[in-house]
Coordinates of C-alpha atoms and ligand atoms in Angstrom, one line a residue:
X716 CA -33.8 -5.8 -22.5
X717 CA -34.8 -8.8 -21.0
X718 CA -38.6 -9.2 -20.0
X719 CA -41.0 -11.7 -17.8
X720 CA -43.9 -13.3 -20.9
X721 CA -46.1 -16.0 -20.8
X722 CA -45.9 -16.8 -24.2
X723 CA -43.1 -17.8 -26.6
X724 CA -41.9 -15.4 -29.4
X725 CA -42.2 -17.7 -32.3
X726 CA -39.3 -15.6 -34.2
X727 CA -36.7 -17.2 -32.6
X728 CA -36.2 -19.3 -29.0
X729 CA -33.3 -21.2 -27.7
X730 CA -33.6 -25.3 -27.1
X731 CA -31.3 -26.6 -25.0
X732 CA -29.8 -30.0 -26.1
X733 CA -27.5 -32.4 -24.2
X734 CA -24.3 -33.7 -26.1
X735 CA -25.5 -36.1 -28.4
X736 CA -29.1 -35.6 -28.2
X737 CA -31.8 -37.6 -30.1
X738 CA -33.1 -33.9 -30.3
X739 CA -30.8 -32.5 -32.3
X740 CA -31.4 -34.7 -35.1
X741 CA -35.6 -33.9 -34.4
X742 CA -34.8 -30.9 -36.0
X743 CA -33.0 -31.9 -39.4
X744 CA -31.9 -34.5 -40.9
X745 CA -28.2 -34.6 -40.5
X746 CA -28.0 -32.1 -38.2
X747 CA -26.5 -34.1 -35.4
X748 CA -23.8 -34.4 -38.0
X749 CA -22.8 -30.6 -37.5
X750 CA -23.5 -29.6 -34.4
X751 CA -22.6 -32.2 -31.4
X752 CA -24.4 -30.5 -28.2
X753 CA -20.9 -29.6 -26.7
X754 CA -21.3 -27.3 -23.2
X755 CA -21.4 -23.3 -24.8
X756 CA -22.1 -24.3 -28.6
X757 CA -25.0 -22.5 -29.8
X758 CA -25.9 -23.0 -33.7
X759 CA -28.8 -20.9 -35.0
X760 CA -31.1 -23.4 -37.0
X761 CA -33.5 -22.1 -39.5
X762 CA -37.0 -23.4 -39.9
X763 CA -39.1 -21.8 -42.3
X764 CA -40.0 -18.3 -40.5
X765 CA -38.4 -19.6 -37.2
X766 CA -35.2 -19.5 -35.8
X767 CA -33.9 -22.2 -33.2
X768 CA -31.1 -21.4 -31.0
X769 CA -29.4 -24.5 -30.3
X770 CA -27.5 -24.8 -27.3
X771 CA -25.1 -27.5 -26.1
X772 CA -25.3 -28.3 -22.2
X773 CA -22.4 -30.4 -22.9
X774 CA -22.6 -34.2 -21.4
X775 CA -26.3 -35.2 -19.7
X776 CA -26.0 -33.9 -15.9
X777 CA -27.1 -31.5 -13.5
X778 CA -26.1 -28.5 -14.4
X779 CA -25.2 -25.7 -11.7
X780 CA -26.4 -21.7 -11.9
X781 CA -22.6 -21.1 -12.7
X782 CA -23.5 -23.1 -16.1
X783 CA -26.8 -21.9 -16.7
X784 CA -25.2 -18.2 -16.5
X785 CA -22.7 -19.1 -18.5
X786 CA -24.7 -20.6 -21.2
X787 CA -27.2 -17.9 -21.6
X788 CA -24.2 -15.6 -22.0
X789 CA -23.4 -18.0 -25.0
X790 CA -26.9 -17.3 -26.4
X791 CA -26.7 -13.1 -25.6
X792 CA -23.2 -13.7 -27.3
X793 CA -24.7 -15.2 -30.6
X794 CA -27.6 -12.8 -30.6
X795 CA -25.9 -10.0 -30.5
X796 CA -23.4 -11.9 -33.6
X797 CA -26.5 -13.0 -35.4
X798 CA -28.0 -9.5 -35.1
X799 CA -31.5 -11.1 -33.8
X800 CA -33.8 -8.9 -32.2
X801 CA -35.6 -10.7 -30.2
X802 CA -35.4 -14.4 -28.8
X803 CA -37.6 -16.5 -25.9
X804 CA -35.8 -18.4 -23.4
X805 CA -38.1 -21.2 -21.4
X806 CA -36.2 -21.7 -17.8
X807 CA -38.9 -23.5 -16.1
X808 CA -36.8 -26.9 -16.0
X809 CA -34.4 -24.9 -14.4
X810 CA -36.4 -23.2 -12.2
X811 CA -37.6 -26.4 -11.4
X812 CA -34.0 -27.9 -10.5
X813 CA -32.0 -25.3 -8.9
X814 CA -34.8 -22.5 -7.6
X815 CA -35.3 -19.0 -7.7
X816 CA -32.0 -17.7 -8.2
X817 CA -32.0 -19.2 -12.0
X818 CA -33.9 -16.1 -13.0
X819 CA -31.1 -14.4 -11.7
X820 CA -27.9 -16.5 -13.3
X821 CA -29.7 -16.2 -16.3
X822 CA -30.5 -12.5 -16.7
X823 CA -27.0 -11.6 -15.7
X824 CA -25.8 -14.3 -18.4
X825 CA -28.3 -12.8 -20.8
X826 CA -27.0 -9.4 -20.3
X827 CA -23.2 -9.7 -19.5
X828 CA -22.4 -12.2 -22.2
X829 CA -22.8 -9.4 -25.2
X830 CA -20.9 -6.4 -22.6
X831 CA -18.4 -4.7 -24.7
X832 CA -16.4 -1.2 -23.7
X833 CA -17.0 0.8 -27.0
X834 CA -17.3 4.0 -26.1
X835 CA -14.6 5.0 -27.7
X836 CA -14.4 3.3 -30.8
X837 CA -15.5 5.4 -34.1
X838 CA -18.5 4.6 -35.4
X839 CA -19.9 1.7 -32.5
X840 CA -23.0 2.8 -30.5
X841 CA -23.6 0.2 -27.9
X842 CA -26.0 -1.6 -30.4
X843 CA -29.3 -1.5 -30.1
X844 CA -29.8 -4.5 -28.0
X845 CA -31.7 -8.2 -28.0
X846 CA -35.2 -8.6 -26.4
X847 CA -35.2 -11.4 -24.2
X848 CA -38.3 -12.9 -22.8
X849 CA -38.3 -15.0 -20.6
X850 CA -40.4 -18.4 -19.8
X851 CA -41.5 -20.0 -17.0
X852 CA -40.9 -17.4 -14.0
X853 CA -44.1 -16.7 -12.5
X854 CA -44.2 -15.9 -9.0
X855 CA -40.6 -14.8 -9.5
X856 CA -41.2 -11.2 -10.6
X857 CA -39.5 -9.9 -7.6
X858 CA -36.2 -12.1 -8.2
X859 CA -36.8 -10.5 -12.0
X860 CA -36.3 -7.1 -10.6
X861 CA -33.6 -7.7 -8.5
X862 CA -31.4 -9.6 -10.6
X863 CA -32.1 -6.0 -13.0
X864 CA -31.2 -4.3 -10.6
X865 CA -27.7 -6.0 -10.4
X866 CA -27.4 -6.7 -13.7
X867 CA -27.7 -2.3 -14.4
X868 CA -25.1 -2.5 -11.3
X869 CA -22.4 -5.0 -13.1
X870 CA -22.7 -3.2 -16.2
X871 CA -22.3 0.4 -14.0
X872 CA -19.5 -1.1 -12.4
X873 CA -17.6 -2.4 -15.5
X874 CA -18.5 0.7 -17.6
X875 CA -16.5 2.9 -14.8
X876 CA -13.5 0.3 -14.4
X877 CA -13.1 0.5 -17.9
X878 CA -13.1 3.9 -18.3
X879 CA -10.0 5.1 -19.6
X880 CA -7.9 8.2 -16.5
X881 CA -8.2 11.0 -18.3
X882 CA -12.3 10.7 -19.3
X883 CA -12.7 9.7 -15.4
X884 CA -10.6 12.2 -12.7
X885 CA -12.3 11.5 -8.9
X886 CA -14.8 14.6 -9.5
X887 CA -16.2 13.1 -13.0
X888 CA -16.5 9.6 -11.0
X889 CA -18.3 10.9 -8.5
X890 CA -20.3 13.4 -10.8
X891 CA -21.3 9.9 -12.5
X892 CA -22.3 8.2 -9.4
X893 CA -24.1 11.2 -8.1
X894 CA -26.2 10.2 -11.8
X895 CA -25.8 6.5 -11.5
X896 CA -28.0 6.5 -7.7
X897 CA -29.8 9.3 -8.6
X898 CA -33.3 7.4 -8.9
X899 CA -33.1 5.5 -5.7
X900 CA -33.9 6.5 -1.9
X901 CA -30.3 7.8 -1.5
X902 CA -28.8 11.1 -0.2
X903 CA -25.2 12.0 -1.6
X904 CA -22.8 14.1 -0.2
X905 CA -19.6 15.0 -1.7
X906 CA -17.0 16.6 0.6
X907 CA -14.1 18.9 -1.9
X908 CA -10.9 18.9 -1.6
X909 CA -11.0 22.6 0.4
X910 CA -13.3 20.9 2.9
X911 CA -11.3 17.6 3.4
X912 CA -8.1 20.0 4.0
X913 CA -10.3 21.6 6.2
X914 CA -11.5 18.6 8.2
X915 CA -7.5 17.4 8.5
X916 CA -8.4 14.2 5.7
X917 CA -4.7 14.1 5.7
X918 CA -4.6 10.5 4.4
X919 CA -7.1 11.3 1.8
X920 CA -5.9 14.5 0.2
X921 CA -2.5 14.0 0.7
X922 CA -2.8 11.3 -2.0
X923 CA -5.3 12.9 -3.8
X924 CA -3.4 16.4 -3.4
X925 CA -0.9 15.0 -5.6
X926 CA -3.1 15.6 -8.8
X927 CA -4.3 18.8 -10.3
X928 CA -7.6 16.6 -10.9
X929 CA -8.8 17.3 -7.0
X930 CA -10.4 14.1 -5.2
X931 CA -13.1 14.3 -3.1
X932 CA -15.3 11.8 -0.2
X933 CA -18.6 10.9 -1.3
X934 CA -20.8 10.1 0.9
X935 CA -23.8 7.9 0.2
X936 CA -26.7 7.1 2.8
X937 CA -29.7 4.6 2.4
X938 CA -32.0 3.9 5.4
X939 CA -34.5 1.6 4.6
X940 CA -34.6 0.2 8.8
X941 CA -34.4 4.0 10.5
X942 CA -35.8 2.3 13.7
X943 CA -32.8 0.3 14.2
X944 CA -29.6 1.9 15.1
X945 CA -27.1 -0.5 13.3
X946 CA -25.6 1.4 10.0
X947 CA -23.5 -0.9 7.0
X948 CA -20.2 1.1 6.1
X949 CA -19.1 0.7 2.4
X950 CA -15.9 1.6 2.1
X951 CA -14.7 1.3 -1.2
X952 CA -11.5 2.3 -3.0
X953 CA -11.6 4.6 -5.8
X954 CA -8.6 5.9 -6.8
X955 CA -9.0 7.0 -10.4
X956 CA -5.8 6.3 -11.8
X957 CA -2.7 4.7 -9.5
X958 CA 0.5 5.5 -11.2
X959 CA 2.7 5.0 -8.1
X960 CA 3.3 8.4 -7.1
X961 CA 6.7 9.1 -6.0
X962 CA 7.1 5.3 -5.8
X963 CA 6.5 4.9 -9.8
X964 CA 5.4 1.8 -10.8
X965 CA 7.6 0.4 -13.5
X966 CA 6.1 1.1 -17.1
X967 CA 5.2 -2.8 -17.6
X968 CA 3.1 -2.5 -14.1
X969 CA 1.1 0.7 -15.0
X970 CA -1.4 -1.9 -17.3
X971 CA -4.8 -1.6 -15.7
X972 CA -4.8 1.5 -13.8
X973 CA -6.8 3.3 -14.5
X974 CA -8.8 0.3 -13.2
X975 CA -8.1 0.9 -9.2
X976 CA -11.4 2.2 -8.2
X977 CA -13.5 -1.3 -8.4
X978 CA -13.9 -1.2 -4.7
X979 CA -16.0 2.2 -4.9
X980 CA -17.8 0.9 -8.5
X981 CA -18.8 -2.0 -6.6
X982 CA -19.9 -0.2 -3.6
X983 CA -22.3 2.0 -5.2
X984 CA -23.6 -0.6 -7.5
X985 CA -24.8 -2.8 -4.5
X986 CA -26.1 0.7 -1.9
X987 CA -28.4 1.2 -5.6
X988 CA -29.8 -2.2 -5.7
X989 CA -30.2 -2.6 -2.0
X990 CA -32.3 0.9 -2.1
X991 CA -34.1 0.0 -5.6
X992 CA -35.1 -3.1 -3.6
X993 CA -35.7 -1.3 -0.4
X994 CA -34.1 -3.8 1.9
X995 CA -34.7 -3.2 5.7
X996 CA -31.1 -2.4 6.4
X997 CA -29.2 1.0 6.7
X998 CA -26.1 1.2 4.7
X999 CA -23.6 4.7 5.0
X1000 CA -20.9 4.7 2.0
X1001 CA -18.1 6.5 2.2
X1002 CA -16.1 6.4 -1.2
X1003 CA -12.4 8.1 -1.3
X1004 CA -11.9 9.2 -4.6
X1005 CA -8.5 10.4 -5.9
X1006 CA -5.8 10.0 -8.4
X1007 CA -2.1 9.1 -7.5
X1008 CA 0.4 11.3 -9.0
X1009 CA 3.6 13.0 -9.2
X1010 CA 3.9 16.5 -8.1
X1011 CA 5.1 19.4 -5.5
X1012 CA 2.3 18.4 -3.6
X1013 CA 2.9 14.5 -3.7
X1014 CA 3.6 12.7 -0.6
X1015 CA 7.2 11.2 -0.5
X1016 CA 8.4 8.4 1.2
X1017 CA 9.2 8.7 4.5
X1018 CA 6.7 11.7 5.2
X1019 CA 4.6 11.1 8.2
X1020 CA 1.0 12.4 8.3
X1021 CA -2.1 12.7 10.7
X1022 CA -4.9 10.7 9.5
X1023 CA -8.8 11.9 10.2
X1024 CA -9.1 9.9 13.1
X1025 CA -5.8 11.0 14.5
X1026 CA -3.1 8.3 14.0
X1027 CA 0.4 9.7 12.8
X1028 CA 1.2 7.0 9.5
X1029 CA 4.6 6.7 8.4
X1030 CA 4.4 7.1 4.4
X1031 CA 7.1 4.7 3.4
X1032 CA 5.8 3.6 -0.5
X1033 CA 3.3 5.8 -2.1
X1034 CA 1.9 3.3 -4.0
X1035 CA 0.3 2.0 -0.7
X1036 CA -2.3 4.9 -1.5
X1037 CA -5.4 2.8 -1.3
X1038 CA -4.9 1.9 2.4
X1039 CA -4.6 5.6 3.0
X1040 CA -7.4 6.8 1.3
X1041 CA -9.3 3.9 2.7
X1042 CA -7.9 4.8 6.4
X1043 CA -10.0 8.5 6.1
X1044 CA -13.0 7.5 5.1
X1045 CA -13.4 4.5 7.6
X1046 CA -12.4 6.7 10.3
X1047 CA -14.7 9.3 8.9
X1048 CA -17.8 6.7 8.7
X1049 CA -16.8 5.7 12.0
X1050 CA -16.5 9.1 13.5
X1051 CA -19.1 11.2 11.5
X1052 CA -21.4 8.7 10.1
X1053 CA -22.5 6.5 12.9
X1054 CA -21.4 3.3 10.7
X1055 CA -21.7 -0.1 13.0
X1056 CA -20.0 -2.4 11.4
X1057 CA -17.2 -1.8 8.7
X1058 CA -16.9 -3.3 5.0
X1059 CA -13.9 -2.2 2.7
X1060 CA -14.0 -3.3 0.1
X1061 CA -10.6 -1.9 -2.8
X1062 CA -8.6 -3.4 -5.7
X1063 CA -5.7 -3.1 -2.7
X1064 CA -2.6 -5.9 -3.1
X1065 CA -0.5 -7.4 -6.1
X1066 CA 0.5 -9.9 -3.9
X1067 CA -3.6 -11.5 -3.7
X1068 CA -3.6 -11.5 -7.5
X1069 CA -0.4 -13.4 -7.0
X1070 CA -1.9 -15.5 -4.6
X1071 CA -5.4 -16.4 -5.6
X1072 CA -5.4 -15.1 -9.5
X1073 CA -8.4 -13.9 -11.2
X1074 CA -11.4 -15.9 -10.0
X1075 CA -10.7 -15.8 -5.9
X1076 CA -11.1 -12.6 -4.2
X1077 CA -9.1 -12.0 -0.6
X1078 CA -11.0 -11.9 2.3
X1079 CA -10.6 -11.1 6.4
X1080 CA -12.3 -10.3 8.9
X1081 CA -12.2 -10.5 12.7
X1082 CA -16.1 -11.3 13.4
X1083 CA -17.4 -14.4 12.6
X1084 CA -21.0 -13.3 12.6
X1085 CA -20.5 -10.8 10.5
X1086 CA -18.8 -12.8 8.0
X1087 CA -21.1 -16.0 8.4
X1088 CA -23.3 -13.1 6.9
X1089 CA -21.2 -12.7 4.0
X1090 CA -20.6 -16.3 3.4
X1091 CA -24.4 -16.5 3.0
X1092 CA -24.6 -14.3 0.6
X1093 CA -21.8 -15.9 -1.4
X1094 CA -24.0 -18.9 -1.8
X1095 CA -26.2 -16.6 -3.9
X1096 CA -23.5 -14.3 -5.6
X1097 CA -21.2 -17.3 -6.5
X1098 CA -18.0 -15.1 -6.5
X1099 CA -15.5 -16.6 -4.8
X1100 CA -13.0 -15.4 -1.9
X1101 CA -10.8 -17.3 0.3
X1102 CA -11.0 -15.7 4.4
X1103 CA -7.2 -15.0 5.2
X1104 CA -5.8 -15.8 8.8
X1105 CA -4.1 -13.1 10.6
X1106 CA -2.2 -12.5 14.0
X1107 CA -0.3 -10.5 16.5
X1108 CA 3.1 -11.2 14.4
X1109 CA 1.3 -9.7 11.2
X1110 CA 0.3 -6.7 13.2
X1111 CA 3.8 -6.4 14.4
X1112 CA 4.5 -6.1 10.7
X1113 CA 3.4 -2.2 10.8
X1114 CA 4.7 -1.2 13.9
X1115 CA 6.7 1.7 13.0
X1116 CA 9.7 3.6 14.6
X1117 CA 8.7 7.1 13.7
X1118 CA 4.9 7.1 14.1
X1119 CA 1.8 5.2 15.5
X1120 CA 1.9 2.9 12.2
X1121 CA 3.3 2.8 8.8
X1122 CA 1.7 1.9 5.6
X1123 CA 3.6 -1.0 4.3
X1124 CA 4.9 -4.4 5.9
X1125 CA 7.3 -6.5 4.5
X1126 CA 8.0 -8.4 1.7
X1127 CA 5.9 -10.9 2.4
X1128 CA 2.2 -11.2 3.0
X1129 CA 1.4 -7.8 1.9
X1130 CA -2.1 -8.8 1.5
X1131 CA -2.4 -9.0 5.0
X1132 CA -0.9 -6.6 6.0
X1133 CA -2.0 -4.1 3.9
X1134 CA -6.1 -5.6 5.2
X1135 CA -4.2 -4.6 8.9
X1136 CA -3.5 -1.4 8.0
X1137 CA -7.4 -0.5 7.5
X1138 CA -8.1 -3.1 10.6
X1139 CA -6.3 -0.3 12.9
X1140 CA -8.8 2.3 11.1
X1141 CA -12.2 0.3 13.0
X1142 CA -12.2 1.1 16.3
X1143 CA -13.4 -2.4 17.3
X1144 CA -16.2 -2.2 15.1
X1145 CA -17.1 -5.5 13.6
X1146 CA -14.8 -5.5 10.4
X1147 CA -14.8 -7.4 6.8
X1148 CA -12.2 -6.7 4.3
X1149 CA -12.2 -7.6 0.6
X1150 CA -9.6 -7.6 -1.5
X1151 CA -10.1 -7.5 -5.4
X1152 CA -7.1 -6.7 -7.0
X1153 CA -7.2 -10.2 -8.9
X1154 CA -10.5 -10.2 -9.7
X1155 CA -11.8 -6.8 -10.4
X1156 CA -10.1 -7.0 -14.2
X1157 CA -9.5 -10.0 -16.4
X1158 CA -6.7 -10.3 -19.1
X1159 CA -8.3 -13.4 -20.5
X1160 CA -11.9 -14.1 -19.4
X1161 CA -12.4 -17.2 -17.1
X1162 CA -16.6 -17.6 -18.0
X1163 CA -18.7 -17.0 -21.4
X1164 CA -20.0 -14.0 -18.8
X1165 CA -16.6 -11.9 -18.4
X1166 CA -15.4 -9.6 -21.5
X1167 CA -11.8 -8.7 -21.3
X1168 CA -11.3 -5.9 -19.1
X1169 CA -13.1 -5.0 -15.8
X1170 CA -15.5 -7.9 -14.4
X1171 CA -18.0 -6.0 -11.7
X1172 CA -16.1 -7.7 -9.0
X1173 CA -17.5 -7.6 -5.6
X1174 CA -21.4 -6.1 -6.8
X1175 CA -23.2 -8.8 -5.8
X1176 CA -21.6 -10.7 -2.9
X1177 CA -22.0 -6.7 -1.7
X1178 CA -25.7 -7.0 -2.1
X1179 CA -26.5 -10.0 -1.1
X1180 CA -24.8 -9.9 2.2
X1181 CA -26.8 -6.4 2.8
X1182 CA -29.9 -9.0 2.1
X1183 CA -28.4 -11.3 4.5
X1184 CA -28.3 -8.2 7.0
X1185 CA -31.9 -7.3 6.9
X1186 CA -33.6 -7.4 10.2
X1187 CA -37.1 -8.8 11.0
Ligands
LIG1824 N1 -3.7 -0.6 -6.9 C1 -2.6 -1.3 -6.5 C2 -2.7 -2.8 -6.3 C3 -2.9 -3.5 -7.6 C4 -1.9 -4.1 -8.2 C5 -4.2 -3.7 -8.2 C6 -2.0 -4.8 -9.4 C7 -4.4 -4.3 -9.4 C8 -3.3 -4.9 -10.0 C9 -2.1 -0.8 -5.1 O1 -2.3 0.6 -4.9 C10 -0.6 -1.0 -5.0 O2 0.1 -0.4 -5.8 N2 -0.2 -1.9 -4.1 C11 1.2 -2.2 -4.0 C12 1.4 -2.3 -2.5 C13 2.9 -2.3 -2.2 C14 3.5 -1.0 -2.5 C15 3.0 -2.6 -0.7 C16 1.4 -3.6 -4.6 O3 0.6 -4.5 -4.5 O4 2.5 -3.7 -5.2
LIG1825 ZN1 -0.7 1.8 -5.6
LIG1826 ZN1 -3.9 1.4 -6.0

C-alpha cells in the first residue's frame, strides 16, 4: 500500500545518499567503509529502534524520474527482502526538482519493484505487502490517485500476460476484465462466438474458431465528454495463446505465448484509469479475444475470407492472426461503435523485437495531430517507441492476386506491413498503431522496475495520451 502522510514513520525511512557522501559516515562510524552510495544500493542500517534505508543515487547529479522510479523499486525490492512492514519515503527534494509527476515514478517504482507472478507456486501468497507513506506531496493528492490507478493497471496488465494458456482461454480473459473494470463508469459487452458467426466476424472467429476454447469481442465504453461526438477506439490484441495455427511456430519460438494478448491487457488497464479518473474524453474498446490453434475448423493457408467490414483477405500464414482479429474489431468500432479516431495497439511483429528490442516499442501512424498527442503523453509515460515511415511501395506489399488484400508481405519489413494491414481496416479515420511485441515481455529486465516476464507495456502512454485528448 502506499499512502499520502505528513509525518514520518520513525520505524524505518529511506535516506538518499550520493556516492561517497559525508552522510553516510553521519550515520556510523565506518560505515562509508561498507556501503559506497553506488546508483540502486540500498543497505538497511540499524539505529537503536530505527531502521535507515540507505540508498545510493550513484555520482552527485540531477537525477531524472526514470532514476527516481528505479530507485524506489530498489527500496520496495529490499522491503519486501527485509520483510519490513512499513517504511516513509520524503520526495519533496524531488518534487521540488522534477514536478508532479515524481509522485507518480515513485509509486509505480514503490509498487513494481517487489512484482512477482506466484500464483502458482506452492505455498507463496503474494505476501502481505509493505506500507509506504509518502512525504512531501501535498497538493498532489490527485497525481496520488492517478498514479494508483496505473500502478493497479500495470500490475493487472502483467498479472494477465503472465498467466499461463490453459488458466486464461479468451472467455476467462474477458470474464476477468468484465471483474478488473467492474468498479469504474464502464459498460461491457461481450459478443460470443454464435453471435460473431452471426454478424460474419469472419477474421475474428475464423482464428478464434480454431480452438474449442471459443473467443469472443469485448466491448468496453466510457463516456466521460457525451456532449462531444469524437469517440477513442482501443483496439487491442488479445489472443490468449498464439501457437501458429496451421503455420506452427517451431518449438524454440512457442516461448512467451501465452503472452500475445498485452495489446488488450494494456487497453483495459488505461479505459479503467481514464474512467477512475473521469477524464473528459469518450473512449470505445473493442478487444478481440481468441486463441490460435490447430483443428478441423482452423484456417489454412491460402483460404480467403470476408472480414466484418467486407474485404475478401487472402490467409497466406496463420500465424498473422493478430492482424486478423485486429482487422474485425476496428472495422466493428468503426462500423458499430461510432469510434473517431483509431488506436491498435497488439504484441503484432517478431521482426520490431528484432528491430528495436525490449525497451522501444513500434509506432505509425498517418495523422500527425493525433500522434503529436501521443508523443505528449510519452513525455509523462517515459516508454519509449520509435514512429516508422511508410509508403505506397509498402502498401503494394499486400496487394494480393486472389482477394482485396492478403495478410502477410514479404520478408522484409513485416512490421510495417503487418501496421498496413490494420491501416486498410480505418476507413480514413485518424489512425495510431503500436506495436509491442518487444516490449510487452522481458527475458532479462532492463530497469530495477521490470520482473522477468510481462512488463505492462503500453498502460500508460495509453492513458496519458487519453489525458492529452481531453477537451476543454
Ligand atoms: N504474436 C506474434 C508476434 C510475436 C513474436 C510476439 C514474438 C512476441 C514475440 C504474431 O502473431 C506472429 O506470429 N507474427 C509473425 C508474423 C509473420 C508470420 C508474418 C512473426 O512475427 O513471425
Ligand atoms: Zn502469430
Ligand atoms: Zn500473435
Amino acid at each position: 500500500m502506499i499512502q499520502a502522510v505528513n509525518k514520518r514513520n520513525d520505524s524505518c525511512y529511506v535516506d538518499f545518499v550520493w556516492e561517497k557522501d559525508p552522510h553516510i559516515r553521519g550515520y556510523k562510524m565506518g560505515l562509508e567503509n561498507l556501503f559506497s552510495g553506488n546508483y540502486l544500493d540500498v543497505m538497511p542500517v540499524p539505529l537503536g529502534t530505527q531502521t535507515v534505508l540507505l540508498t545510493g543515487c550513484g555520482q552527485e547529479r540531477d537525477l531524472t524520474l526514470l532514476e527516481v522510479k528505479e530507485l524506489m523499486a530498489s527500496v520496495a525490492k529490499t522491503c519486501k527482502a527485509r520483510k519490513i512492514k512499513s517504511c516513509s519515503v520524503d520526495l519533496k527534494p524531488f518534487v521540488e526538482k522534477l514536478g508532479a509527476d515524481t509522485v507518480t515514478s515513485a509509486v509505480l517504482g514503490l509498487g513494481l519493484g517487489g512484482y512477482e507472478y506466484v500464483y502458482h507456486k506452492t505455498g507463496r501468497v503474494p505476501e502481505e505487502e509493505c506500507v509506504f507513506g509518502l512525504e512531501g506531496i501535498q497538493g498532489l493528492e490527485g497525481q496520488l490517485k492517478e498514479a494508483q490507478e496505473l500502478l493497479k493497471g500495470i500490475r493487472f496488465a502483467r498479472d494477465m500476460v503472465n498467466t499461463p494458456g490453459n488458466h486464461l482461454r479468451p472467455m476467462d480473459f474477458e470474464r476477468m476484465i468484465q471483474k478488473y473494470v467492474e468498479d469504474a463508469p464502464i459498460e461491457a459487452e461481450a459478443l460470443v462466438y454464435g453471435q460473431l458467426r452471426a454478424m460474419h466476424m469472419e477474421a475474428l472467429y475464423g482464428i478464434g474458431g480454431s480452438s474449442e476454447y471459443p473467443p469472443c469481442l469485448l466491448i468496453l465504453r466510457y463516456r466521460g465528454n457525451p456532449e462531444d461526438s469524437e469517440v477513442y477506439g482501443l483496439i487491442g490484441k488479445g489472443i490468449t495463446c498464439d501457437t501458429g495455427g496451421y503455420c506452427l511456430k517451431s518449438r524454440d519460438s512457442m516461448a512467451g505465448i501465452k503472452g500475445d494478448m498485452g495489446g488488450a491487457a494494456a487497453v483495459t488497464a488505461a479505459i479503467y484509469a481514464a474512467a477512475k479518473m473521469g477524464l473528459k474524453v469518450n473512449i470505445t474498446a473493442c478487444l478481440p479475444l481468441a486463441e490460435n490453434r490447430i483443428s478441423q475448423a482452423a484456417l489454412l493457408p491460402g483460404d480467403v475470407i470476408t472480414g466484418y467490414g467486407g474485404q475478401t483477405i487472402e490467409v497466406l500464414n496463420t500465424d498473422a492472426e493478430g492482424r486478423l482479429v485486429l482487422s474485425d474489431a476496428v472495422s466493428y468500432g468503426i462500423r458499430k461503435e461510432g469510434i473517431t479516431k483509431v488506436l491498435d495497439i497488439a504484441t503484432l511483429t517478431g521482426a520490431v523485437a528484432q528491430m528495436l528490442g525490449n525497451t522501444i516499442g513500434g509506432a505509425m501512424s498517418d495523422d500527425d495531430a493525433f500522434y503529436g498527442l501521443f508523443e505528449r503523453g510519452l513525455s509523462h509515460s517515459g516508454e519509449k517507441y520509435l514512429r516508422i515511415p511508410f509508403g505506397k511501395e509498402h502498401e503494394k506489399m499486400i496487394e494480393s492476386d486472389v482477394a482485396d488484400v492478403k495478410n502477410v508481405g514479404a520478408s522484409f519489413c513485416g512490421t510495417i506491413t503487418a501496421g498496413l494491414f490494420i491501416r486498410r481496416f480505418c476507413e480514413g479515420k485518424p489512425w495510431i498503431h503500436l506495436d509491442i511485441a518487444g516490449t510487452a515481455w522481458c527475458g532479462t529486465p532492463t530497469y530495477a522496475f521490470e520482473s522477468s516476464g510481462a512488463t505492462g507495456a503500453g498502460v500508460t502512454s495509453l492513458y496519458y495520451l487519453m489525458k492529452e485528448a481531453q477537451k476543454n
